[in-house]
Structure formats: C-alpha cells, structure tokens
N, CA and C atoms as an extended XYZ file, in Angstrom:
573
Properties=species:S:1:pos:R:3:atomname:S:1:resname:S:1:resid:I:1 pbc="F F F"
N        20.251       10.159      -18.931 N   UNK     1
C        19.652        9.436      -17.810 CA  UNK     1
C        18.183        9.924      -17.697 C   UNK     1
N        17.185        9.090      -17.432 N   UNK     2
C        15.770        9.383      -17.407 CA  UNK     2
C        15.620       10.078      -16.083 C   UNK     2
N        14.735       11.133      -16.180 N   UNK     3
C        14.508       11.892      -14.864 CA  UNK     3
C        13.280       11.091      -14.148 C   UNK     3
N        13.496       11.107      -12.826 N   UNK     4
C        12.331       10.299      -12.052 CA  UNK     4
C        12.097       11.269      -10.771 C   UNK     4
N        11.035       10.718      -10.043 N   UNK     5
C        10.650       11.305       -8.874 CA  UNK     5
C        11.897       11.424       -7.928 C   UNK     5
N        12.024       12.600       -7.389 N   UNK     6
C        13.271       12.817       -6.416 CA  UNK     6
C        13.200       11.978       -5.109 C   UNK     6
N        12.038       11.588       -4.726 N   UNK     7
C        11.921       10.896       -3.391 CA  UNK     7
C        12.592        9.573       -3.425 C   UNK     7
N        12.790        8.991       -4.530 N   UNK     8
C        13.498        7.602       -4.476 CA  UNK     8
C        14.917        7.740       -4.222 C   UNK     8
N        15.508        8.924       -4.520 N   UNK     9
C        16.981        9.146       -4.454 CA  UNK     9
C        17.771        8.228       -5.318 C   UNK     9
N        18.987        7.652       -4.835 N   UNK    10
C        19.696        6.829       -5.652 CA  UNK    10
C        19.844        5.507       -5.045 C   UNK    10
N        19.133        5.049       -3.979 N   UNK    11
C        19.198        3.907       -3.402 CA  UNK    11
C        18.646        2.881       -4.415 C   UNK    11
N        19.413        1.781       -4.753 N   UNK    12
C        18.971        0.841       -5.917 CA  UNK    12
C        17.594        0.187       -5.569 C   UNK    12
N        17.232       -0.157       -4.289 N   UNK    13
C        15.964       -0.673       -3.892 CA  UNK    13
C        14.877        0.194       -4.132 C   UNK    13
N        15.136        1.404       -3.595 N   UNK    14
C        14.091        2.631       -3.897 CA  UNK    14
C        13.994        2.858       -5.328 C   UNK    14
N        14.969        2.848       -6.182 N   UNK    15
C        14.976        3.205       -7.574 CA  UNK    15
C        14.158        2.035       -8.334 C   UNK    15
N        14.503        0.845       -7.959 N   UNK    16
C        13.731       -0.246       -8.606 CA  UNK    16
C        12.370       -0.240       -8.274 C   UNK    16
N        11.953        0.048       -7.067 N   UNK    17
C        10.483        0.114       -6.612 CA  UNK    17
C         9.926        1.314       -7.394 C   UNK    17
N        10.446        2.453       -7.515 N   UNK    18
C         9.899        3.572       -8.155 CA  UNK    18
C         9.732        3.173       -9.675 C   UNK    18
N        10.707        2.614      -10.315 N   UNK    19
C        10.740        2.400      -11.800 CA  UNK    19
C         9.832        1.304      -12.153 C   UNK    19
N         9.419        0.256      -11.241 N   UNK    20
C         8.681       -0.824      -11.818 CA  UNK    20
C         7.488       -0.927      -11.011 C   UNK    20
N         7.176       -0.379       -9.890 N   UNK    21
C         5.995       -0.731       -8.886 CA  UNK    21
C         5.059        0.501       -8.766 C   UNK    21
N         5.709        1.536       -8.188 N   UNK    22
C         5.151        2.534       -7.531 CA  UNK    22
C         4.167        3.422       -8.724 C   UNK    22
N         3.013        3.466       -8.374 N   UNK    23
C         2.076        4.138       -9.365 CA  UNK    23
C         1.385        3.285      -10.366 C   UNK    23
N         1.874        1.979      -10.471 N   UNK    24
C         1.147        1.175      -11.402 CA  UNK    24
C        -0.143        0.727      -11.030 C   UNK    24
N        -1.292        0.822      -11.796 N   UNK    25
C        -2.540        0.498      -11.376 CA  UNK    25
C        -2.551       -1.023      -11.018 C   UNK    25
N        -2.928       -1.333       -9.918 N   UNK    26
C        -3.025       -2.704       -9.317 CA  UNK    26
C        -4.288       -3.042       -8.974 C   UNK    26
N        -4.823       -4.244       -9.598 N   UNK    27
C        -6.023       -4.716       -9.498 CA  UNK    27
C        -6.083       -6.149       -8.803 C   UNK    27
N        -4.949       -6.773       -8.502 N   UNK    28
C        -4.947       -8.026       -8.079 CA  UNK    28
C        -5.165       -7.893       -6.512 C   UNK    28
N        -6.038       -8.566       -6.015 N   UNK    29
C        -6.331       -8.547       -4.518 CA  UNK    29
C        -5.053       -8.748       -3.509 C   UNK    29
N        -4.330       -9.947       -3.834 N   UNK    30
C        -3.308      -10.289       -3.057 CA  UNK    30
C        -2.306       -9.068       -2.987 C   UNK    30
N        -2.010       -8.439       -4.150 N   UNK    31
C        -1.082       -7.362       -4.260 CA  UNK    31
C        -1.544       -6.209       -3.573 C   UNK    31
N        -2.975       -5.917       -3.560 N   UNK    32
C        -3.458       -4.876       -2.869 CA  UNK    32
C        -3.486       -5.134       -1.277 C   UNK    32
N        -3.604       -6.236       -0.952 N   UNK    33
C        -3.534       -6.596        0.637 CA  UNK    33
C        -2.050       -6.447        1.002 C   UNK    33
N        -1.151       -6.881        0.175 N   UNK    34
C         0.150       -6.662        0.747 CA  UNK    34
C         0.651       -5.171        0.778 C   UNK    34
N         0.141       -4.350       -0.160 N   UNK    35
C         0.367       -2.999       -0.103 CA  UNK    35
C        -0.284       -2.269        1.110 C   UNK    35
N        -1.411       -2.773        1.531 N   UNK    36
C        -2.227       -2.192        2.668 CA  UNK    36
C        -1.508       -2.624        3.906 C   UNK    36
N        -1.000       -3.870        4.042 N   UNK    37
C        -0.241       -4.164        5.134 CA  UNK    37
C         1.084       -3.493        5.353 C   UNK    37
N         1.759       -3.426        4.218 N   UNK    38
C         3.114       -2.747        4.118 CA  UNK    38
C         2.994       -1.194        4.525 C   UNK    38
N         2.070       -0.628        4.033 N   UNK    39
C         1.915        0.799        4.170 CA  UNK    39
C         1.536        1.123        5.653 C   UNK    39
N         0.716        0.229        6.287 N   UNK    40
C         0.366        0.272        7.672 CA  UNK    40
C         1.772        0.077        8.557 C   UNK    40
N         2.515       -0.692        8.104 N   UNK    41
C         3.811       -1.103        8.805 CA  UNK    41
C         4.750        0.057        8.714 C   UNK    41
N         4.505        0.945        7.830 N   UNK    42
C         5.426        2.029        7.530 CA  UNK    42
C         5.201        3.136        8.628 C   UNK    42
N         4.065        3.250        9.166 N   UNK    43
C         3.502        4.290       10.053 CA  UNK    43
C         4.656        4.808       10.896 C   UNK    43
N         5.215        5.990       10.865 N   UNK    44
C         6.213        6.511       11.681 CA  UNK    44
C         7.613        6.199       11.269 C   UNK    44
N         7.747        5.574       10.090 N   UNK    45
C         8.990        5.018        9.673 CA  UNK    45
C         9.207        5.496        8.186 C   UNK    45
N        10.267        5.254        7.687 N   UNK    46
C        10.562        5.635        6.292 CA  UNK    46
C        10.071        4.331        5.418 C   UNK    46
N         9.747        4.613        4.149 N   UNK    47
C         9.326        3.653        3.183 CA  UNK    47
C        10.426        2.632        2.877 C   UNK    47
N        11.674        3.265        2.924 N   UNK    48
C        12.871        2.292        2.439 CA  UNK    48
C        13.061        1.294        3.571 C   UNK    48
N        12.728        1.601        4.843 N   UNK    49
C        12.925        0.600        6.015 CA  UNK    49
C        11.963       -0.553        5.668 C   UNK    49
N        10.689       -0.375        5.190 N   UNK    50
C         9.746       -1.341        4.916 CA  UNK    50
C        10.260       -2.055        3.669 C   UNK    50
N        10.631       -1.359        2.595 N   UNK    51
C        11.051       -2.025        1.363 CA  UNK    51
C        12.222       -3.036        1.732 C   UNK    51
N        13.007       -2.622        2.542 N   UNK    52
C        14.200       -3.552        2.884 CA  UNK    52
C        13.844       -4.789        3.692 C   UNK    52
N        12.573       -4.666        4.281 N   UNK    53
C        12.151       -5.818        5.032 CA  UNK    53
C        10.946       -6.593        4.284 C   UNK    53
N        10.720       -6.223        3.156 N   UNK    54
C         9.554       -6.808        2.382 CA  UNK    54
C         9.597       -8.297        2.157 C   UNK    54
N        10.838       -8.787        1.778 N   UNK    55
C        10.917      -10.226        1.774 CA  UNK    55
C        10.746      -10.879        3.113 C   UNK    55
N        11.153      -10.380        4.117 N   UNK    56
C        10.871      -10.997        5.472 CA  UNK    56
C         9.431      -11.033        5.791 C   UNK    56
N         8.864       -9.874        5.351 N   UNK    57
C         7.300       -9.873        5.515 CA  UNK    57
C         6.623      -10.896        4.696 C   UNK    57
N         7.025      -11.196        3.470 N   UNK    58
C         6.480      -12.122        2.761 CA  UNK    58
C         6.646      -13.533        3.417 C   UNK    58
N         7.818      -13.693        3.896 N   UNK    59
C         8.041      -15.162        4.716 CA  UNK    59
C         7.219      -15.167        5.964 C   UNK    59
N         7.256      -14.189        6.645 N   UNK    60
C         6.641      -14.089        8.008 CA  UNK    60
C         5.008      -14.168        7.950 C   UNK    60
N         4.573      -13.503        6.914 N   UNK    61
C         3.176      -13.420        6.741 CA  UNK    61
C         2.528      -14.100        5.577 C   UNK    61
N         2.842      -15.327        5.417 N   UNK    62
C         2.336      -16.456        4.399 CA  UNK    62
C         2.158      -15.809        3.071 C   UNK    62
N         3.190      -15.087        2.476 N   UNK    63
C         3.243      -14.345        1.320 CA  UNK    63
C         1.970      -13.485        1.008 C   UNK    63
N         1.556      -12.918        2.203 N   UNK    64
C         0.287      -11.998        2.207 CA  UNK    64
C        -0.951      -12.819        1.752 C   UNK    64
N        -1.024      -14.067        2.154 N   UNK    65
C        -2.333      -14.680        1.783 CA  UNK    65
C        -3.323      -14.395        2.935 C   UNK    65
N        -4.281      -13.620        2.638 N   UNK    66
C        -5.155      -13.057        3.733 CA  UNK    66
C        -5.913      -14.158        4.391 C   UNK    66
N        -6.247      -15.285        3.628 N   UNK    67
C        -6.939      -16.308        4.403 CA  UNK    67
C        -6.004      -16.989        5.535 C   UNK    67
N        -4.703      -17.172        5.172 N   UNK    68
C        -3.850      -17.676        6.114 CA  UNK    68
C        -3.627      -16.851        7.233 C   UNK    68
N        -3.402      -15.543        6.971 N   UNK    69
C        -3.111      -14.536        8.106 CA  UNK    69
C        -4.326      -14.509        9.059 C   UNK    69
N        -5.574      -14.470        8.375 N   UNK    70
C        -6.742      -14.344        9.256 CA  UNK    70
C        -6.902      -15.528       10.334 C   UNK    70
N        -6.175      -16.572        9.920 N   UNK    71
C        -6.176      -17.784       10.755 CA  UNK    71
C        -5.023      -17.783       11.730 C   UNK    71
N        -4.051      -16.772       11.703 N   UNK    72
C        -3.003      -16.814       12.531 CA  UNK    72
C        -3.505      -16.842       14.052 C   UNK    72
N        -2.904      -17.710       14.961 N   UNK    73
C        -3.238      -17.787       16.365 CA  UNK    73
C        -2.443      -16.651       17.174 C   UNK    73
N        -2.982      -16.367       18.377 N   UNK    74
C        -2.364      -15.425       19.193 CA  UNK    74
C        -0.957      -15.749       19.372 C   UNK    74
N        -0.557      -17.020       19.415 N   UNK    75
C         0.850      -17.378       19.641 CA  UNK    75
C         1.646      -17.194       18.426 C   UNK    75
N         1.098      -17.353       17.156 N   UNK    76
C         1.965      -16.970       16.092 CA  UNK    76
C         2.229      -15.533       15.992 C   UNK    76
N         1.158      -14.672       16.300 N   UNK    77
C         1.408      -13.214       16.322 CA  UNK    77
C         2.478      -12.817       17.408 C   UNK    77
N         2.407      -13.531       18.511 N   UNK    78
C         3.406      -13.134       19.532 CA  UNK    78
C         4.789      -13.614       19.138 C   UNK    78
N         4.866      -14.645       18.487 N   UNK    79
C         6.259      -15.100       17.940 CA  UNK    79
C         6.770      -14.055       17.028 C   UNK    79
N         5.888      -13.461       16.195 N   UNK    80
C         6.448      -12.439       15.229 CA  UNK    80
C         7.080      -11.311       15.855 C   UNK    80
N         6.801      -11.065       17.065 N   UNK    81
C         7.367       -9.950       17.760 CA  UNK    81
C         8.699      -10.012       17.987 C   UNK    81
N         9.296      -11.378       17.825 N   UNK    82
C        10.844      -11.413       18.026 CA  UNK    82
C        11.537      -11.743       16.634 C   UNK    82
N        10.642      -11.664       15.556 N   UNK    83
C        11.274      -11.870       14.180 CA  UNK    83
C        11.849      -10.558       13.560 C   UNK    83
N        13.149      -10.554       13.571 N   UNK    84
C        13.930       -9.444       13.052 CA  UNK    84
C        13.880       -9.164       11.517 C   UNK    84
N        13.134      -10.034       10.796 N   UNK    85
C        12.905       -9.816        9.470 CA  UNK    85
C        11.841       -8.758        9.130 C   UNK    85
N        10.957       -8.597       10.186 N   UNK    86
C         9.903       -7.513        9.983 CA  UNK    86
C        10.093       -6.428       11.156 C   UNK    86
N         9.073       -5.388       11.145 N   UNK    87
C         9.074       -4.345       12.106 CA  UNK    87
C         8.210       -5.079       13.237 C   UNK    87
N         8.937       -5.044       14.443 N   UNK    88
C         8.451       -5.696       15.614 CA  UNK    88
C         7.558       -5.069       16.476 C   UNK    88
N         6.638       -4.230       15.976 N   UNK    89
C         5.745       -3.508       16.774 CA  UNK    89
C         4.401       -4.268       16.954 C   UNK    89
N         4.175       -4.481       18.238 N   UNK    90
C         2.988       -5.489       18.516 CA  UNK    90
C         1.726       -4.924       17.732 C   UNK    90
N         1.310       -3.773       17.792 N   UNK    91
C        -0.006       -3.288       17.252 CA  UNK    91
C         0.164       -3.456       15.724 C   UNK    91
N         1.267       -3.243       15.102 N   UNK    92
C         1.288       -3.445       13.679 CA  UNK    92
C         1.170       -4.862       13.219 C   UNK    92
N         1.856       -5.804       14.149 N   UNK    93
C         1.767       -7.130       13.843 CA  UNK    93
C         0.345       -7.587       13.982 C   UNK    93
N        -0.195       -7.206       15.030 N   UNK    94
C        -1.662       -7.720       15.334 CA  UNK    94
C        -2.654       -7.230       14.301 C   UNK    94
N        -2.365       -6.076       13.792 N   UNK    95
C        -3.151       -5.433       12.836 CA  UNK    95
C        -3.239       -6.278       11.544 C   UNK    95
N        -2.205       -6.996       11.290 N   UNK    96
C        -2.155       -7.813       10.019 CA  UNK    96
C        -3.344       -8.773       10.133 C   UNK    96
N        -3.579       -9.444       11.120 N   UNK    97
C        -4.712      -10.385       11.310 CA  UNK    97
C        -6.047       -9.613       11.277 C   UNK    97
N        -6.087       -8.530       11.921 N   UNK    98
C        -7.351       -7.847       12.037 CA  UNK    98
C        -7.763       -7.441       10.461 C   UNK    98
N        -6.697       -6.993        9.905 N   UNK    99
C        -6.890       -6.385        8.488 CA  UNK    99
C        -7.194       -7.469        7.528 C   UNK    99
N        -6.628       -8.620        7.801 N   UNK   100
C        -6.899       -9.753        6.916 CA  UNK   100
C        -8.460      -10.244        7.082 C   UNK   100
N        -8.963      -10.171        8.256 N   UNK   101
C       -10.232      -10.579        8.485 CA  UNK   101
C       -11.309       -9.492        7.767 C   UNK   101
N       -10.981       -8.161        8.019 N   UNK   102
C       -11.735       -7.168        7.368 CA  UNK   102
C       -11.609       -7.230        5.840 C   UNK   102
N       -10.416       -7.542        5.346 N   UNK   103
C       -10.186       -7.602        4.032 CA  UNK   103
C       -11.042       -8.684        3.353 C   UNK   103
N       -11.196       -9.837        3.916 N   UNK   104
C       -11.854      -11.033        3.610 CA  UNK   104
C       -13.476      -10.682        3.572 C   UNK   104
N       -13.952      -10.053        4.638 N   UNK   105
C       -15.220       -9.653        4.727 CA  UNK   105
C       -15.652       -8.516        3.581 C   UNK   105
N       -14.737       -7.717        3.304 N   UNK   106
C       -15.041       -6.610        2.311 CA  UNK   106
C       -14.994       -7.310        0.914 C   UNK   106
N       -14.084       -8.214        0.748 N   UNK   107
C       -14.015       -8.993       -0.481 CA  UNK   107
C       -15.405       -9.782       -0.674 C   UNK   107
N       -15.825      -10.324        0.199 N   UNK   108
C       -17.083      -11.120        0.165 CA  UNK   108
C       -18.246      -10.317       -0.162 C   UNK   108
N       -18.271       -9.014        0.360 N   UNK   109
C       -19.290       -8.028        0.043 CA  UNK   109
C       -19.278       -7.537       -1.322 C   UNK   109
N       -18.091       -7.405       -1.794 N   UNK   110
C       -17.842       -6.712       -3.177 CA  UNK   110
C       -17.441       -7.555       -4.217 C   UNK   110
N       -17.310       -8.770       -4.050 N   UNK   111
C       -16.734       -9.898       -5.009 CA  UNK   111
C       -15.267       -9.804       -4.938 C   UNK   111
N       -14.615       -8.708       -4.776 N   UNK   112
C       -13.262       -8.581       -4.673 CA  UNK   112
C       -12.808       -7.248       -3.989 C   UNK   112
N       -11.744       -7.247       -3.300 N   UNK   113
C       -11.367       -5.941       -2.623 CA  UNK   113
C       -11.094       -4.956       -3.770 C   UNK   113
N       -10.585       -5.294       -4.993 N   UNK   114
C       -10.263       -4.606       -5.959 CA  UNK   114
C       -11.510       -3.708       -6.396 C   UNK   114
N       -12.644       -4.454       -6.494 N   UNK   115
C       -13.896       -3.771       -6.977 CA  UNK   115
C       -14.324       -2.622       -6.008 C   UNK   115
N       -14.106       -3.060       -4.655 N   UNK   116
C       -14.423       -2.186       -3.566 CA  UNK   116
C       -13.611       -0.828       -3.786 C   UNK   116
N       -12.223       -1.003       -3.684 N   UNK   117
C       -11.353        0.037       -3.533 CA  UNK   117
C       -11.342        0.994       -4.872 C   UNK   117
N       -11.330        0.314       -6.042 N   UNK   118
C       -11.289        0.962       -7.311 CA  UNK   118
C       -12.611        1.654       -7.566 C   UNK   118
N       -13.911        1.305       -6.885 N   UNK   119
C       -15.022        1.986       -6.857 CA  UNK   119
C       -14.963        3.512       -6.442 C   UNK   119
N       -13.957        3.828       -5.538 N   UNK   120
C       -13.879        5.152       -4.949 CA  UNK   120
C       -13.264        6.062       -6.091 C   UNK   120
N       -12.773        5.558       -7.218 N   UNK   121
C       -12.215        6.373       -8.201 CA  UNK   121
C       -12.909        6.068       -9.506 C   UNK   121
N       -14.076        5.489       -9.466 N   UNK   122
C       -14.771        5.126      -10.608 CA  UNK   122
C       -14.088        4.228      -11.647 C   UNK   122
N       -13.231        3.427      -11.019 N   UNK   123
C       -12.490        2.471      -11.886 CA  UNK   123
C       -11.285        3.088      -12.817 C   UNK   123
N       -11.031        4.365      -12.544 N   UNK   124
C       -10.146        5.050      -13.337 CA  UNK   124
C        -9.141        5.748      -12.404 C   UNK   124
N        -7.787        5.675      -12.585 N   UNK   125
C        -6.749        6.310      -11.715 CA  UNK   125
C        -7.047        7.909      -11.819 C   UNK   125
N        -6.790        8.474      -10.807 N   UNK   126
C        -6.764        9.934      -10.705 CA  UNK   126
C        -5.348       10.374      -11.144 C   UNK   126
N        -5.341       11.013      -12.224 N   UNK   127
C        -3.941       11.434      -12.770 CA  UNK   127
C        -3.706       12.951      -12.448 C   UNK   127
N        -2.908       13.205      -11.499 N   UNK   128
C        -2.528       14.493      -11.057 CA  UNK   128
C        -1.406       14.942      -11.992 C   UNK   128
N        -1.150       16.226      -11.890 N   UNK   129
C        -0.101       16.937      -12.702 CA  UNK   129
C         0.750       17.773      -11.927 C   UNK   129
N         1.487       17.219      -11.035 N   UNK   130
C         2.313       17.904      -10.216 CA  UNK   130
C         3.673       18.201      -10.878 C   UNK   130
N         4.070       19.461      -10.924 N   UNK   131
C         5.472       19.665      -11.547 CA  UNK   131
C         6.422       19.638      -10.446 C   UNK   131
N         6.229       19.868       -9.107 N   UNK   132
C         7.113       19.865       -8.020 CA  UNK   132
C         6.752       18.796       -6.953 C   UNK   132
N         7.577       18.159       -6.466 N   UNK   133
C         7.326       17.131       -5.428 CA  UNK   133
C         6.575       17.787       -4.248 C   UNK   133
N         7.000       19.078       -3.979 N   UNK   134
C         6.520       19.826       -2.613 CA  UNK   134
C         5.003       19.964       -2.932 C   UNK   134
N         4.485       19.979       -4.032 N   UNK   135
C         3.102       20.175       -4.188 CA  UNK   135
C         2.165       19.112       -3.949 C   UNK   135
N         2.762       17.837       -3.860 N   UNK   136
C         2.089       16.595       -3.641 CA  UNK   136
C         1.556       16.490       -2.190 C   UNK   136
N         0.292       16.452       -1.962 N   UNK   137
C        -0.370       16.338       -0.563 CA  UNK   137
C        -0.016       14.899        0.129 C   UNK   137
N        -0.076       15.099        1.515 N   UNK   138
C         0.134       13.842        2.231 CA  UNK   138
C        -1.256       13.000        2.414 C   UNK   138
N        -2.306       13.829        2.252 N   UNK   139
C        -3.707       13.141        2.215 CA  UNK   139
C        -4.563       14.135        1.433 C   UNK   139
N        -5.662       13.562        1.171 N   UNK   140
C        -6.773       14.358        0.348 CA  UNK   140
C        -8.203       13.994        0.898 C   UNK   140
N        -8.981       14.755        0.480 N   UNK   141
C       -10.401       14.465        0.889 CA  UNK   141
C       -10.820       12.960        0.395 C   UNK   141
N       -10.372       12.454       -0.543 N   UNK   142
C       -10.610       11.001       -0.926 CA  UNK   142
C        -9.796       10.077        0.024 C   UNK   142
N        -8.692       10.259        0.519 N   UNK   143
C        -8.048        9.428        1.395 CA  UNK   143
C        -8.748        9.481        2.682 C   UNK   143
N        -9.230       10.707        3.119 N   UNK   144
C       -10.017       10.704        4.471 CA  UNK   144
C       -11.187        9.956        4.184 C   UNK   144
N       -11.937       10.029        3.163 N   UNK   145
C       -13.178        9.307        3.079 CA  UNK   145
C       -12.934        7.693        3.004 C   UNK   145
N       -11.948        7.333        2.225 N   UNK   146
C       -11.578        5.907        2.265 CA  UNK   146
C       -11.106        5.396        3.708 C   UNK   146
N       -10.392        6.235        4.368 N   UNK   147
C        -9.889        5.912        5.586 CA  UNK   147
C       -11.130        5.727        6.573 C   UNK   147
N       -11.947        6.533        6.606 N   UNK   148
C       -13.303        6.458        7.492 CA  UNK   148
C       -13.948        5.167        7.037 C   UNK   148
N       -14.105        4.891        5.905 N   UNK   149
C       -14.770        3.566        5.439 CA  UNK   149
C       -14.131        2.383        5.915 C   UNK   149
N       -12.776        2.445        5.685 N   UNK   150
C       -11.882        1.238        6.044 CA  UNK   150
C       -12.080        0.971        7.607 C   UNK   150
N       -11.930        2.117        8.405 N   UNK   151
C       -12.050        2.052        9.863 CA  UNK   151
C       -13.385        1.392       10.369 C   UNK   151
N       -14.523        1.845        9.673 N   UNK   152
C       -15.732        1.333        9.955 CA  UNK   152
C       -15.925       -0.081        9.681 C   UNK   152
N       -15.053       -0.657        8.839 N   UNK   153
C       -15.038       -2.035        8.458 CA  UNK   153
C       -14.151       -2.739        9.274 C   UNK   153
N       -13.466       -2.118       10.231 N   UNK   154
C       -12.539       -2.804       11.173 CA  UNK   154
C       -11.062       -2.839       11.021 C   UNK   154
N       -10.658       -2.214        9.864 N   UNK   155
C        -9.234       -1.986        9.420 CA  UNK   155
C        -8.521       -1.256       10.509 C   UNK   155
N        -7.214       -1.545       10.694 N   UNK   156
C        -6.305       -0.776       11.602 CA  UNK   156
C        -5.194       -0.147       10.715 C   UNK   156
N        -4.625        0.806       11.325 N   UNK   157
C        -3.338        1.463       10.513 CA  UNK   157
C        -3.822        1.881        9.208 C   UNK   157
N        -5.013        2.545        9.058 N   UNK   158
C        -5.428        3.095        7.922 CA  UNK   158
C        -5.915        4.532        7.994 C   UNK   158
N        -5.031        5.288        8.479 N   UNK   159
C        -5.260        6.734        8.557 CA  UNK   159
C        -5.232        7.352        7.168 C   UNK   159
N        -5.745        8.638        7.088 N   UNK   160
C        -5.712        9.286        5.761 CA  UNK   160
C        -4.440        9.335        5.055 C   UNK   160
N        -3.333        9.542        5.732 N   UNK   161
C        -2.032        9.659        5.152 CA  UNK   161
C        -1.478        8.299        4.601 C   UNK   161
N        -1.656        7.246        5.444 N   UNK   162
C        -1.423        5.936        5.061 CA  UNK   162
C        -2.246        5.505        3.876 C   UNK   162
N        -3.478        5.791        3.877 N   UNK   163
C        -4.474        5.393        2.758 CA  UNK   163
C        -3.878        6.179        1.542 C   UNK   163
N        -3.608        7.437        1.615 N   UNK   164
C        -2.982        8.193        0.463 CA  UNK   164
C        -1.776        7.490       -0.179 C   UNK   164
N        -0.859        7.080        0.735 N   UNK   165
C         0.251        6.308        0.255 CA  UNK   165
C        -0.111        5.052       -0.493 C   UNK   165
N        -1.049        4.366        0.119 N   UNK   166
C        -1.537        3.229       -0.536 CA  UNK   166
C        -2.157        3.535       -1.948 C   UNK   166
N        -2.934        4.487       -2.031 N   UNK   167
C        -3.543        4.943       -3.263 CA  UNK   167
C        -2.408        5.186       -4.361 C   UNK   167
N        -1.450        5.953       -4.003 N   UNK   168
C        -0.375        6.328       -4.776 CA  UNK   168
C         0.493        4.981       -5.106 C   UNK   168
N         0.735        4.146       -4.271 N   UNK   169
C         1.585        2.906       -4.558 CA  UNK   169
C         0.861        2.135       -5.485 C   UNK   169
N        -0.435        1.887       -5.235 N   UNK   170
C        -1.207        0.946       -6.099 CA  UNK   170
C        -1.741        1.687       -7.425 C   UNK   170
N        -1.409        2.927       -7.725 N   UNK   171
C        -1.807        3.531       -8.936 CA  UNK   171
C        -3.248        4.011       -9.089 C   UNK   171
N        -4.113        4.050       -7.904 N   UNK   172
C        -5.386        4.590       -7.945 CA  UNK   172
C        -5.108        6.124       -8.084 C   UNK   172
N        -4.008        6.613       -7.697 N   UNK   173
C        -3.527        8.077       -7.854 CA  UNK   173
C        -2.286        7.943       -8.624 C   UNK   173
N        -2.029        8.670       -9.603 N   UNK   174
C        -0.789        8.805      -10.228 CA  UNK   174
C        -0.148       10.171       -9.835 C   UNK   174
N         0.721        9.972       -8.883 N   UNK   175
C         1.435       11.127       -8.334 CA  UNK   175
C         2.927       11.345       -8.727 C   UNK   175
N         3.245       10.566       -9.846 N   UNK   176
C         4.627       10.920      -10.398 CA  UNK   176
C         4.612       12.275      -10.867 C   UNK   176
N         5.718       12.998      -10.560 N   UNK   177
C         5.658       14.413      -11.173 CA  UNK   177
C         5.751       14.276      -12.640 C   UNK   177
N         5.277       15.371      -13.239 N   UNK   178
C         5.065       15.355      -14.753 CA  UNK   178
C         6.433       15.228      -15.531 C   UNK   178
N         7.522       15.548      -14.807 N   UNK   179
C         8.773       15.445      -15.458 CA  UNK   179
C         9.345       13.943      -15.380 C   UNK   179
N         8.760       13.132      -14.564 N   UNK   180
C         9.195       11.846      -14.452 CA  UNK   180
C         8.892       10.896      -15.539 C   UNK   180
N         9.802       10.162      -15.935 N   UNK   181
C         9.579        9.265      -17.114 CA  UNK   181
C         8.345        8.279      -16.850 C   UNK   181
N         8.148        7.953      -15.469 N   UNK   182
C         7.108        6.929      -15.178 CA  UNK   182
C         5.669        7.692      -15.291 C   UNK   182
N         5.704        8.951      -15.301 N   UNK   183
C         4.328        9.585      -15.315 CA  UNK   183
C         3.332        9.134      -16.488 C   UNK   183
N         3.849        9.225      -17.686 N   UNK   184
C         3.082        8.771      -18.842 CA  UNK   184
C         2.986        7.302      -18.905 C   UNK   184
N         4.068        6.523      -18.413 N   UNK   185
C         3.935        5.122      -18.647 CA  UNK   185
C         2.892        4.579      -17.650 C   UNK   185
N         2.916        5.168      -16.440 N   UNK   186
C         1.735        4.691      -15.540 CA  UNK   186
C         0.372        5.044      -15.933 C   UNK   186
N         0.337        6.251      -16.462 N   UNK   187
C        -0.958        6.848      -17.070 CA  UNK   187
C        -1.515        5.851      -18.152 C   UNK   187
N        -0.617        5.280      -18.894 N   UNK   188
C        -1.021        4.544      -20.099 CA  UNK   188
C        -1.421        3.065      -19.611 C   UNK   188
N        -1.035        2.717      -18.355 N   UNK   189
C        -1.271        1.353      -17.940 CA  UNK   189
C        -2.795        1.295      -17.367 C   UNK   189
N        -3.466        2.249      -17.197 N   UNK   190
C        -4.864        2.185      -16.605 CA  UNK   190
C        -5.870        1.331      -17.541 C   UNK   190
N        -6.629        0.531      -16.924 N   UNK   191
C        -7.619       -0.154      -17.681 CA  UNK   191
C        -8.538        0.611      -18.474 C   UNK   191
C-alpha cells in the first residue's frame, strides 16, 4: 500500500481528495475561486466537514461561477443561511459575494486570478521537503504577505492560515511529506 500524508487518515473522501487534488498545481480561475471560497468556509472547522459539503456548495453557489455569485442579491444570501447543504454562517456566506467581486476586479487587473496568485511564487510551486507532518507550518511569511494583499483588495476570510491552506491545496506549495507517494507526482505536474 502506498504511503500518504497522515492527515487524510482513512476516510474515503479525504483519501480521494489527498490522492487526486491536494497539492496539484492549479491554474484554472474557477478552480482557484472554488478553493478560496471553501478554504474560507473551513475557518474554525475541519476540512473534512467542508469536503462533505462541497457538492452542496457547488449547487448553492452556482458551481463557483464568480460572475453569478457577484450578482447574488441580499435575499439570495439570506436564503442560503437556511441551506443545510452548506455551512450556514452568515459572515462566511456573505463573504462569497464580497470575494467574488474582489476576484473579478483582481482578474481584470491581471488578466486572470491565476496570473496574480502564481506571480507570488514566480510561476513555480514552492517544493518543501518535510519528512514529518509536525514540521509543516500553519502559515509562512509568504501566506502573511498574500493575506495582506488580498485583504487590501477587499477579500474576506483570507487570514494567513487560510491562505496557506489555499496555497497547499492549489499546489503553489507542495507540502506532501517526502515519504508520500504524491510528493514526486505533484512536483512533476508543475508547468
């Protein structure tokens, strides 16, 4: 059996996410937006909680179409507070529209959000070489810098820990431990 990062445990949803998505360099704006919204939704919760609700989020939030979400009315956002397919936190729900607007503005400035975010790592994933899970930081100088930049642009739920989780999830940082079978696979996927 292949060795993998221990954080995913043996829950099939977690294992599938680890084995196919986490740490894969992501350049598609819609996928990046989805990750940004879901990472913000995770604040104070476990990632497995968000993963189990991801399909509900896709249905409730127009499949993470930032243009559609930017146009959500106050009434639509209020209605989502009773939608048990998602995490029903008012601030997190409202932040989806706020972040969609900021995402669109950033995309217009840089031609794509991907160009903007990948610019922080010079278009190359940072490949760490952690041998132990305990060594992996919750945030870094880079995530602090990006967090400050995103907040200036009007994004919400983008603290440095959330941003670092986003960077890991979207492969801007490869934090698979070196003994994990995905470490080299994700490393090889970088453009």
